[in-house]
Coordinates of C-alpha atoms in Angstrom, one line a residue:
Chain A
X289 CA 34.3 -56.0 76.5
X290 CA 33.5 -59.7 76.1
X291 CA 29.8 -58.9 76.7
X292 CA 30.0 -56.0 74.2
X293 CA 31.4 -58.2 71.6
X294 CA 28.6 -60.7 72.1
X295 CA 26.0 -57.9 71.8
X296 CA 27.6 -56.6 68.5
X297 CA 27.7 -60.2 67.1
X298 CA 24.1 -60.7 68.1
X299 CA 22.9 -57.4 66.6
X300 CA 24.9 -58.1 63.4
X301 CA 23.2 -61.5 63.2
X302 CA 19.8 -59.8 63.6
X303 CA 20.5 -57.0 61.1
X304 CA 22.5 -59.1 58.6
X305 CA 19.8 -59.3 56.0
X306 CA 19.1 -55.6 56.0
X307 CA 22.8 -54.7 56.0
X308 CA 23.3 -56.9 52.9
X309 CA 20.6 -55.2 50.8
X310 CA 22.8 -52.3 49.6
X311 CA 25.3 -54.9 48.3
X312 CA 22.5 -56.7 46.4
X313 CA 21.2 -53.4 45.0
X314 CA 24.7 -52.5 43.8
X315 CA 25.3 -55.9 42.4
X316 CA 22.0 -55.7 40.5
X317 CA 22.9 -52.3 39.2
X318 CA 26.2 -53.7 37.8
X319 CA 24.5 -56.7 36.4
X320 CA 22.2 -54.4 34.5
X321 CA 25.1 -52.3 33.2
X322 CA 26.9 -55.5 32.2
X323 CA 23.9 -56.8 30.3
X324 CA 23.4 -53.4 28.5
X325 CA 27.2 -53.3 27.7
X326 CA 27.1 -56.9 26.4
X327 CA 24.1 -56.0 24.3
X328 CA 25.9 -52.9 22.9
X329 CA 29.1 -54.8 22.3
X330 CA 27.4 -57.5 20.3
X331 CA 25.4 -55.0 18.3
X332 CA 28.7 -53.2 17.6
X333 CA 27.7 -49.9 19.3
X334 CA 30.1 -50.1 22.3
X335 CA 32.9 -47.5 22.2
X336 CA 34.9 -46.3 25.1
X337 CA 38.1 -44.3 24.5
X338 CA 38.2 -41.2 26.8
X339 CA 41.5 -40.1 25.2
X340 CA 39.8 -39.5 21.9
X341 CA 37.1 -37.2 23.3
X342 CA 37.8 -33.6 22.3
X343 CA 38.6 -31.3 25.1
X344 CA 38.5 -34.1 27.6
X345 CA 39.8 -33.3 31.1
X346 CA 43.3 -34.6 32.2
X347 CA 43.6 -38.1 33.5
X348 CA 44.1 -36.9 37.0
X349 CA 40.7 -35.1 36.9
X350 CA 39.0 -38.2 35.4
X351 CA 40.5 -40.5 38.1
X352 CA 39.4 -38.2 40.9
X353 CA 35.9 -37.4 39.6
X354 CA 35.0 -40.9 38.5
X355 CA 36.0 -42.4 41.8
X356 CA 34.1 -39.8 43.7
X357 CA 31.0 -40.0 41.5
X358 CA 30.8 -43.8 41.5
X359 CA 30.2 -43.8 45.2
X360 CA 27.2 -41.5 44.9
X361 CA 24.6 -44.1 44.5
X362 CA 26.0 -46.6 47.1
X363 CA 26.4 -43.6 49.4
X364 CA 22.8 -42.6 49.1
X365 CA 21.6 -46.2 49.5
X366 CA 23.8 -46.4 52.6
X367 CA 22.1 -43.3 54.1
X368 CA 18.7 -44.9 53.5
X369 CA 19.7 -48.1 55.2
X370 CA 21.3 -46.2 58.1
X371 CA 17.8 -44.5 58.6
X372 CA 16.1 -47.9 58.3
X373 CA 18.3 -49.6 60.9
X374 CA 18.6 -46.8 63.4
X375 CA 14.9 -45.8 63.4
X376 CA 14.1 -49.3 64.7
X377 CA 17.2 -49.6 66.9
X378 CA 15.4 -49.1 70.2
X379 CA 12.0 -50.4 69.2
X380 CA 12.6 -53.5 67.1
X381 CA 12.7 -55.8 70.1
X382 CA 9.3 -54.4 71.3
X383 CA 7.8 -55.0 67.9
X384 CA 9.4 -58.5 67.9
X385 CA 8.0 -59.2 71.4
X386 CA 11.5 -60.0 72.6
X387 CA 12.2 -56.9 74.7
X388 CA 11.7 -58.8 78.0
X389 CA 14.1 -61.5 76.9
X390 CA 16.9 -59.0 76.0
X391 CA 16.3 -56.7 79.0
X392 CA 16.4 -59.7 81.4
X393 CA 20.0 -60.4 80.5
X394 CA 22.8 -59.2 82.9
X395 CA 24.2 -56.6 80.5
X396 CA 24.3 -52.8 80.8
X397 CA 21.7 -50.7 79.0
X398 CA 24.5 -48.5 77.7
X399 CA 26.2 -51.5 76.1
X400 CA 22.9 -52.7 74.6
X401 CA 22.2 -49.2 73.2
X402 CA 25.8 -48.7 71.9
X403 CA 25.8 -52.0 70.2
X404 CA 22.6 -51.2 68.2
X405 CA 23.9 -47.7 67.5
X406 CA 27.2 -49.0 66.1
X407 CA 25.6 -51.8 64.1
X408 CA 23.0 -49.3 62.6
X409 CA 25.6 -46.7 61.6
X410 CA 29.0 -48.4 61.4
X411 CA 27.5 -51.6 60.0
X412 CA 26.4 -49.6 57.0
X413 CA 29.8 -47.9 56.8
X414 CA 31.4 -51.3 56.5
X415 CA 29.0 -52.2 53.7
X416 CA 29.9 -48.9 52.0
X417 CA 33.6 -49.8 52.4
X418 CA 33.0 -53.2 50.8
X419 CA 31.2 -51.7 47.9
X420 CA 33.9 -49.0 47.6
X421 CA 36.7 -51.6 47.4
X422 CA 34.8 -53.4 44.6
X423 CA 34.1 -50.1 42.8
X424 CA 37.7 -49.0 43.1
X425 CA 39.0 -52.2 41.5
X426 CA 36.4 -52.0 38.8
X427 CA 37.2 -48.3 38.0
X428 CA 40.9 -49.1 38.1
X429 CA 40.5 -51.8 35.5
X430 CA 38.3 -49.7 33.2
X431 CA 40.5 -46.6 33.5
X432 CA 43.6 -48.6 32.9
X433 CA 42.0 -49.9 29.7
X434 CA 40.4 -46.7 28.3
X435 CA 42.8 -44.0 29.7
X436 CA 45.2 -44.1 32.6
X437 CA 44.8 -45.2 36.2
X438 CA 46.3 -43.0 38.8
X439 CA 46.2 -44.7 42.2
X440 CA 46.7 -41.7 44.6
X441 CA 44.3 -39.4 42.9
X442 CA 41.7 -42.1 42.4
X443 CA 42.0 -43.2 46.0
X444 CA 41.6 -39.6 47.2
X445 CA 38.4 -39.2 45.1
X446 CA 36.9 -42.3 46.5
X447 CA 38.0 -41.7 50.1
X448 CA 36.6 -38.1 50.1
X449 CA 33.3 -39.4 48.7
X450 CA 33.1 -42.1 51.4
X451 CA 34.0 -39.7 54.3
X452 CA 31.3 -37.3 53.2
X453 CA 28.7 -40.0 53.2
X454 CA 30.0 -41.4 56.5
X455 CA 29.7 -38.0 58.2
X456 CA 26.2 -37.4 56.8
X457 CA 25.3 -40.9 57.9
X458 CA 26.6 -40.3 61.4
X459 CA 24.5 -37.2 61.9
X460 CA 21.3 -38.6 60.2
X461 CA 21.8 -41.9 61.9
X462 CA 22.3 -40.3 65.4
X463 CA 19.2 -38.2 64.9
X464 CA 17.1 -41.1 63.8
X465 CA 18.5 -43.2 66.7
X466 CA 17.4 -40.4 69.1
X467 CA 14.0 -40.4 67.4
X468 CA 13.7 -44.2 68.0
X469 CA 14.1 -43.6 71.7
X470 CA 11.3 -40.9 71.6
X471 CA 8.9 -42.5 69.1
X472 CA 8.0 -46.2 69.1
X473 CA 6.9 -46.3 65.4
X474 CA 8.0 -44.6 62.2
X475 CA 10.6 -42.7 64.3
X476 CA 12.4 -41.0 61.4
X477 CA 9.2 -39.6 59.8
X478 CA 7.8 -38.5 63.2
X479 CA 11.1 -36.8 64.2
X480 CA 11.3 -35.1 60.8
X481 CA 7.7 -33.9 61.0
X482 CA 8.4 -32.3 64.3
X483 CA 11.6 -30.6 63.1
X484 CA 9.8 -29.3 60.0
X485 CA 6.8 -28.2 62.2
X486 CA 9.1 -26.3 64.6
X487 CA 10.9 -24.8 61.6
X488 CA 7.7 -23.4 60.1
X489 CA 6.5 -22.2 63.6
X490 CA 9.8 -20.4 64.1
X491 CA 9.7 -18.9 60.6
X492 CA 6.2 -17.5 61.3
X493 CA 7.1 -16.3 64.8
X494 CA 10.3 -14.6 63.5
X495 CA 8.3 -12.9 60.8
X496 CA 5.4 -11.8 63.0
X497 CA 7.3 -10.9 66.2
X498 CA 10.6 -9.8 64.6
X499 CA 12.3 -12.4 66.7
X500 CA 15.5 -14.3 65.7
X501 CA 14.7 -17.8 66.8
X502 CA 17.2 -20.4 65.5
X503 CA 15.7 -22.6 62.7
X504 CA 16.3 -26.3 63.5
X505 CA 16.0 -27.7 60.0
X506 CA 18.4 -25.0 58.6
X507 CA 20.8 -25.8 61.4
X508 CA 20.6 -29.5 60.7
X509 CA 21.2 -29.0 57.0
X510 CA 24.2 -26.8 57.8
X511 CA 25.5 -29.4 60.2
X512 CA 25.2 -32.2 57.7
X513 CA 26.5 -30.1 54.7
X514 CA 30.0 -31.1 53.8
X515 CA 32.0 -29.8 50.9
X516 CA 31.8 -31.3 47.5
X517 CA 34.1 -30.8 44.5
X518 CA 31.7 -28.3 43.1
X519 CA 32.2 -26.0 46.1
X520 CA 35.8 -25.2 44.9
X521 CA 36.5 -23.7 41.6
X522 CA 37.3 -26.3 38.9
X523 CA 40.1 -24.0 37.6
X524 CA 42.0 -24.6 40.9
X525 CA 41.6 -28.3 40.4
X526 CA 43.1 -28.3 36.9
X527 CA 46.0 -26.2 38.1
X528 CA 47.0 -28.1 41.2
X529 CA 45.3 -31.4 42.0
X530 CA 47.2 -32.1 45.2
X531 CA 46.4 -28.6 46.5
X532 CA 42.7 -29.1 45.5
X533 CA 42.5 -32.5 47.2
X534 CA 44.0 -31.1 50.4
X535 CA 41.6 -28.2 50.3
X536 CA 38.7 -30.7 50.1
X537 CA 40.1 -32.7 53.0
X538 CA 40.2 -29.5 55.1
X539 CA 36.6 -28.7 54.1
X540 CA 35.1 -32.1 54.8
X541 CA 37.2 -33.5 57.6
X542 CA 40.0 -31.5 59.1
X543 CA 37.9 -28.7 60.7
X544 CA 35.9 -27.7 63.8
X545 CA 32.7 -28.7 62.0
X546 CA 33.8 -32.4 62.2
X547 CA 34.3 -32.1 65.9
X548 CA 30.9 -30.5 66.2
X549 CA 29.3 -33.2 64.2
X550 CA 30.9 -35.9 66.4
X551 CA 29.9 -34.0 69.5
X552 CA 26.2 -33.6 68.4
X553 CA 26.1 -37.3 67.5
X554 CA 27.5 -38.2 70.9
X555 CA 24.9 -36.0 72.6
X556 CA 22.1 -37.6 70.6
X557 CA 23.4 -41.1 71.5
X558 CA 23.6 -40.3 75.2
X559 CA 20.1 -38.6 75.1
X560 CA 18.6 -41.6 73.3
X561 CA 20.1 -44.1 75.8
X562 CA 18.9 -42.1 78.8
X563 CA 15.4 -42.0 77.4
X564 CA 15.6 -45.7 76.6
X565 CA 16.9 -46.5 80.0
X566 CA 14.0 -44.6 81.7
X567 CA 11.4 -46.5 79.6
X568 CA 9.2 -48.9 81.6
X569 CA 9.1 -52.5 80.3
X570 CA 5.5 -53.6 80.5
Chain B
X863 CA 15.4 -56.5 107.8
X864 CA 15.9 -60.3 107.8
X865 CA 19.1 -61.2 106.1
X866 CA 18.1 -64.6 104.9
X867 CA 15.3 -63.4 102.8
X868 CA 16.2 -63.4 99.1
X869 CA 13.5 -60.9 98.2
X870 CA 12.2 -58.3 100.6
X871 CA 9.5 -55.9 99.5
X872 CA 8.4 -52.9 101.6
X873 CA 5.4 -50.5 100.9
X874 CA 5.6 -51.2 97.2
X875 CA 3.1 -49.1 95.3
X876 CA 2.7 -48.8 91.6
X877 CA 0.4 -46.6 89.5
X878 CA -0.5 -46.9 85.8
X879 CA -1.8 -43.4 85.3
X880 CA -4.5 -43.1 88.0
X881 CA -4.9 -46.9 88.3
X882 CA -3.3 -48.3 91.4
X883 CA -1.8 -51.6 90.2
X884 CA 0.1 -52.4 93.5
X885 CA -1.0 -51.1 96.8
X886 CA 1.5 -51.1 99.7
X887 CA 2.7 -54.6 99.0
X888 CA 4.8 -56.2 101.7
X889 CA 6.6 -59.4 101.0
X890 CA 9.3 -61.6 102.5
X891 CA 10.6 -64.4 100.3
X892 CA 13.0 -66.8 102.1
X893 CA 15.5 -68.9 100.1
X894 CA 14.9 -72.4 99.0
X895 CA 11.1 -72.2 98.5
X896 CA 8.8 -72.8 95.6
X897 CA 6.2 -70.1 95.8
X898 CA 3.0 -69.7 93.8
X899 CA 1.7 -66.2 93.0
X900 CA -2.0 -66.5 92.5
X901 CA -4.5 -63.8 91.5
X902 CA -7.2 -62.9 89.1
X903 CA -6.5 -61.2 85.7
X904 CA -5.2 -57.8 86.5
X905 CA -4.6 -58.5 90.1
X906 CA -1.0 -57.2 89.9
X907 CA 1.0 -60.5 89.5
X908 CA 3.0 -59.4 86.4
X909 CA 3.4 -55.9 87.7
X910 CA 4.8 -57.2 91.0
X911 CA 7.3 -59.4 89.1
X912 CA 8.3 -56.6 86.8
X913 CA 8.9 -54.3 89.8
X914 CA 11.1 -56.9 91.4
X915 CA 13.1 -57.0 88.2
X916 CA 13.4 -53.2 88.1
X917 CA 11.4 -52.9 84.8
X918 CA 8.8 -50.5 86.3
X919 CA 9.1 -47.3 88.2
X920 CA 7.6 -47.6 91.6
X921 CA 7.3 -46.3 95.1
X922 CA 8.6 -48.4 98.0
X923 CA 11.6 -50.5 98.6
X924 CA 12.7 -53.7 97.0
X925 CA 15.8 -55.7 98.1
X926 CA 17.2 -58.7 96.3
X927 CA 19.8 -60.7 98.0
X928 CA 20.4 -57.8 100.3
X929 CA 20.8 -55.2 97.6
X930 CA 18.3 -52.3 97.1
X931 CA 16.7 -52.1 93.7
X932 CA 15.4 -48.8 92.4
X933 CA 15.6 -49.2 88.6
X934 CA 16.7 -51.6 86.0
X935 CA 20.2 -52.8 87.0
X936 CA 22.5 -55.3 85.3
X937 CA 23.3 -56.8 88.7
X938 CA 19.7 -57.9 89.3
X939 CA 19.9 -60.3 86.3
X940 CA 23.1 -61.9 87.5
X941 CA 21.1 -63.7 90.2
X942 CA 17.6 -63.9 88.7
X943 CA 16.4 -65.8 85.7
X944 CA 13.1 -64.7 84.4
X945 CA 10.8 -66.6 82.1
X946 CA 7.8 -64.7 80.8
X947 CA 5.7 -66.1 78.0
X948 CA 8.0 -68.4 76.0
X949 CA 7.2 -66.3 72.9
X950 CA 9.4 -63.6 74.1
X951 CA 12.6 -65.3 72.7
X952 CA 14.1 -63.5 69.8
X953 CA 12.6 -65.0 66.6
X954 CA 15.3 -63.5 64.4
X955 CA 18.1 -65.7 66.0
X956 CA 18.8 -69.4 65.5
X957 CA 18.8 -71.8 68.5
X958 CA 22.7 -71.8 68.4
X959 CA 22.9 -68.0 68.2
X960 CA 20.5 -67.6 71.1
X961 CA 22.6 -70.0 73.2
X962 CA 25.9 -68.3 72.2
X963 CA 24.5 -64.9 73.0
X964 CA 23.1 -65.8 76.5
X965 CA 26.3 -67.8 77.3
X966 CA 28.6 -64.9 76.4
X967 CA 26.8 -62.4 78.6
X968 CA 26.0 -64.6 81.6
X969 CA 29.0 -65.4 83.8
X970 CA 26.9 -68.1 85.5
X971 CA 26.4 -70.1 82.3
X972 CA 27.2 -73.8 82.6
X973 CA 28.2 -74.8 79.1
X974 CA 28.6 -78.5 79.9
X975 CA 25.1 -78.6 81.2
X976 CA 23.8 -76.7 78.2
X977 CA 25.4 -79.1 75.7
X978 CA 24.1 -82.0 77.7
X979 CA 20.6 -80.6 77.6
X980 CA 20.9 -79.7 73.9
X981 CA 22.0 -83.2 73.1
X982 CA 19.1 -84.8 75.0
X983 CA 16.6 -82.5 73.3
X984 CA 15.4 -82.6 69.7
X985 CA 16.3 -79.0 69.1
X986 CA 18.1 -78.2 65.8
X987 CA 20.9 -75.7 66.6
X988 CA 20.7 -74.1 63.2
X989 CA 16.9 -73.7 63.2
X990 CA 15.5 -70.2 63.5
X991 CA 13.5 -69.6 66.7
X992 CA 10.7 -68.2 64.5
X993 CA 10.3 -71.7 63.0
X994 CA 10.1 -73.5 66.3
X995 CA 6.8 -74.7 67.6
X996 CA 5.6 -73.2 70.9
X997 CA 6.6 -76.5 72.6
X998 CA 10.1 -76.4 71.2
X999 CA 10.4 -72.7 72.2
X1000 CA 9.6 -73.8 75.7
X1001 CA 12.4 -76.4 75.6
X1002 CA 14.8 -73.8 74.4
X1003 CA 13.8 -71.4 77.1
X1004 CA 14.2 -74.2 79.7
X1005 CA 17.5 -75.2 78.3
X1006 CA 18.8 -71.6 78.6
X1007 CA 17.4 -71.2 82.1
X1008 CA 18.6 -74.5 83.4
X1009 CA 22.1 -73.7 82.1
X1010 CA 22.3 -70.6 84.3
X1011 CA 23.4 -71.0 87.9
X1012 CA 21.1 -68.4 89.4
X1013 CA 19.6 -68.1 92.9
X1014 CA 16.1 -66.9 92.0
X1015 CA 13.8 -68.0 89.2
X1016 CA 10.8 -65.9 88.3
X1017 CA 8.1 -67.5 86.1
X1018 CA 5.4 -65.3 84.8
X1019 CA 2.6 -67.4 83.2
X1020 CA 5.4 -69.3 81.4
X1021 CA 3.2 -72.0 80.0
X1022 CA 0.5 -69.8 78.6
X1023 CA -0.9 -71.4 75.4
X1024 CA 1.0 -74.6 75.8
X1025 CA -0.7 -78.0 75.6
X1026 CA -1.0 -80.1 78.8
X1027 CA 2.0 -82.4 77.8
X1028 CA 4.4 -79.5 77.5
X1029 CA 3.0 -77.8 80.6
X1030 CA 3.6 -80.9 82.7
X1031 CA 7.0 -81.4 81.2
X1032 CA 7.9 -77.8 81.8
X1033 CA 7.2 -77.9 85.5
X1034 CA 8.7 -81.3 86.0
X1035 CA 11.9 -80.2 84.4
X1036 CA 12.0 -77.0 86.5
X1037 CA 11.6 -79.1 89.6
X1038 CA 14.0 -81.9 88.6
X1039 CA 16.8 -80.0 86.9
X1040 CA 16.8 -76.5 88.5
X1041 CA 15.5 -76.6 92.0
X1042 CA 17.6 -77.4 95.1
X1043 CA 17.2 -76.1 98.6
X1044 CA 19.4 -73.0 97.9
X1045 CA 17.2 -71.7 95.1
X1046 CA 13.9 -69.9 95.1
X1047 CA 11.2 -70.2 92.5
X1048 CA 8.2 -67.9 92.2
X1049 CA 5.6 -69.1 89.8
X1050 CA 2.7 -66.9 88.6
X1051 CA 0.2 -69.0 86.7
X1052 CA -3.5 -69.5 86.1
X1053 CA -3.1 -73.3 85.9
X1054 CA -3.1 -73.7 89.6
X1055 CA -4.0 -77.4 89.5
X1056 CA -0.8 -78.3 87.6
X1057 CA 1.6 -76.5 89.9
X1058 CA -0.2 -77.3 93.2
X1059 CA 1.8 -80.4 93.8
X1060 CA 5.2 -78.6 93.5
X1061 CA 4.4 -75.5 95.4
X1062 CA 5.5 -75.1 99.1
X1063 CA 4.1 -71.6 99.8
X1064 CA 1.3 -69.5 98.3
X1065 CA 0.8 -65.8 97.8
X1066 CA -2.7 -64.6 97.0
X1067 CA -2.9 -61.2 95.4
X1068 CA -6.0 -59.2 94.6
X1069 CA -6.5 -55.6 93.4
X1070 CA -2.8 -54.9 94.0
X1071 CA -2.9 -56.1 97.6
X1072 CA -1.3 -59.2 99.1
X1073 CA -4.3 -61.1 100.7
X1074 CA -2.3 -63.9 102.0
X1075 CA 1.2 -65.4 102.1
X1076 CA 1.4 -68.8 103.8
X1077 CA 2.8 -72.3 103.7
X1078 CA 0.3 -74.4 101.6
X1079 CA 0.2 -77.4 104.0
X1080 CA -0.6 -75.1 107.0
X1081 CA -3.3 -73.4 104.9
X1082 CA -4.8 -76.7 103.8
X1083 CA -4.9 -77.8 107.4
X1084 CA -6.5 -74.6 108.5
X1085 CA -9.4 -74.9 106.1
X1086 CA -11.7 -77.7 105.0
X1087 CA -14.5 -78.2 102.5
X1088 CA -17.8 -78.7 104.3
X1089 CA -20.6 -80.4 102.2
X1090 CA -24.2 -80.6 103.3
X1091 CA -27.5 -81.4 101.6
X1092 CA -29.0 -78.4 99.7
X1093 CA -31.8 -78.1 102.2
X1094 CA -29.3 -77.5 105.1
X1095 CA -27.6 -74.6 103.3
X1096 CA -28.2 -72.3 106.3
X1097 CA -25.7 -74.4 108.3
X1098 CA -23.0 -73.2 105.9
X1099 CA -24.4 -69.7 105.6
X1100 CA -24.2 -69.0 109.3
X1101 CA -20.3 -69.1 109.0
X1102 CA -20.3 -66.5 106.3
X1103 CA -18.3 -68.2 103.6
X1104 CA -17.4 -66.1 100.6
X1105 CA -18.6 -68.7 98.1
X1106 CA -21.1 -71.5 98.4
X1107 CA -20.8 -74.1 95.6
X1108 CA -23.8 -76.1 94.4
X1109 CA -23.4 -79.7 93.4
X1110 CA -26.1 -82.3 92.7
X1111 CA -28.3 -82.1 95.7
X1112 CA -25.6 -80.7 97.9
X1113 CA -23.9 -77.4 98.7
X1114 CA -20.4 -76.9 99.9
X1115 CA -18.1 -74.2 101.3
X1116 CA -14.6 -73.7 102.5
X1117 CA -14.6 -73.0 106.2
X1118 CA -12.2 -73.0 109.1
X1119 CA -11.3 -76.6 110.0
X1120 CA -12.2 -75.9 113.7
X1121 CA -15.8 -75.3 112.8
X1122 CA -18.1 -78.2 113.6
X1123 CA -21.2 -78.9 111.5
X1124 CA -23.2 -81.9 112.2
X1125 CA -23.8 -84.4 109.3
X1126 CA -21.4 -82.4 107.1
X1127 CA -19.0 -84.2 104.8
X1128 CA -15.5 -82.9 105.3
X1129 CA -12.8 -82.9 102.6
X1130 CA -9.4 -81.4 102.1
X1131 CA -9.5 -78.2 99.9
X1132 CA -7.5 -77.7 96.8
X1133 CA -5.6 -74.5 96.2
X1134 CA -8.3 -73.1 93.9
X1135 CA -10.9 -73.8 96.6
X1136 CA -8.9 -71.8 99.1
X1137 CA -8.3 -69.0 96.6
X1138 CA -12.1 -68.8 96.0
X1139 CA -12.7 -68.6 99.7
X1140 CA -10.0 -66.0 100.4
X1141 CA -10.4 -63.8 97.3
X1142 CA -13.7 -64.8 95.8
X1143 CA -14.6 -64.3 92.1
X1144 CA -14.7 -66.7 89.3
X1145 CA -11.6 -66.4 87.1
X1146 CA -8.8 -67.5 89.3

């Protein structure tokens, strides 16, 4: 465990700059909003009072939707950086000419691989959490001023948004990690090109030969796809928020699909490590 | 199988595609020796070292400290330190981060010695490895290696691209700080003249085959350089030397010391002279 900690620390040190970029992007985004708001305030055009909007949804709905929606951009940025970090996970040392140095250390290949996998995926999750905490506080303050802040509903909205992105990140990150073991350069694009190529090939074969070959891209999208608020009727939401939130939890987390996602990710990690282990170091 | 050999190689063969990089290599490396691995470019020196380290798939048997090696294994690196080109350090880490990382994963790390070596060097712990000069990178690699209490040290062209001062310093430090009679050092280098004084044994490798493995003193006693005037060249030619060197008005060749040639001037050969005689070629 001591060795594993050292590997995680080292991989975090190496990836620190890349991991911090989503925070800088979010900070830049907020700075821009702040500047625009300041400009609007001083020119007398700033007006925020959700209570006065005619036909506005109840506070519970606002708390839930706003907290969920505000994580949309950081979530997407997080996915992009998961791809960036995992697609180089098993190749970056070769590009950096330090593969011999790292592989000459008395530490298991499984530990080395796991450390890069965890930093590439969970490292970005941590960053997403950090942004979420900041967003939550910010939204809480704004909602408390302009309407009403409801802690439990707001927290549920944010947590469900984060969990959706974490699960998507896990699948995409694991797939890209696997591609990094197979391809030494532009792993994600090459992997995607092959999946899309096979998809088209199977579509043509299915059409021509009347076969029923499974379509890999469709399966992948199905695997990634997690429920969003739009997948449940808004009427149900307005009638019973707690019930609605629980239904969403069941759709995005408490189901067999989650288990399948974790299992597929695990298989992709094991496969990637076995390929990496069998690579010759020239 | 002799127990005291730290490295034992049997029938080692390695192909890169159809190219045979190593051809039935047989080696026995006893403990406490400093061994030079000498060969032309592409002779198989690096491939041999990488096979020993388990980095390459191969045919044949390799045993390190009595344990069979078939693939990359964590246990190999507990007892072997390997220094390839010094540029293989991770540029993205700082000096301190590199030391912390290596110390945390090597149970044989001697922190006291590392701190002592760091204090006596001009390395800045907070400096990125990427910003170090090649000479400073060499010092860092040495510091790391010397702080590890390992039985075997493999050096694969470690001083490539370094200036003469750092090359001398490198090998002097290895000899002074690392070597004792329980440790084995294998050095693969092109700069034979610089390591000749510290080597005890020599291995010549050519086209993937071990041409010779011998004690250097014995080898130097076995052969001599015979120099005769150019017009007496046939006196050398009748002993079939691989190479005849021309100098001003004279020709010379490395021949068995037992040979007697009248009026020939006899000198002790250098390692490169012996390599030329045994292997031939011009880029040793």
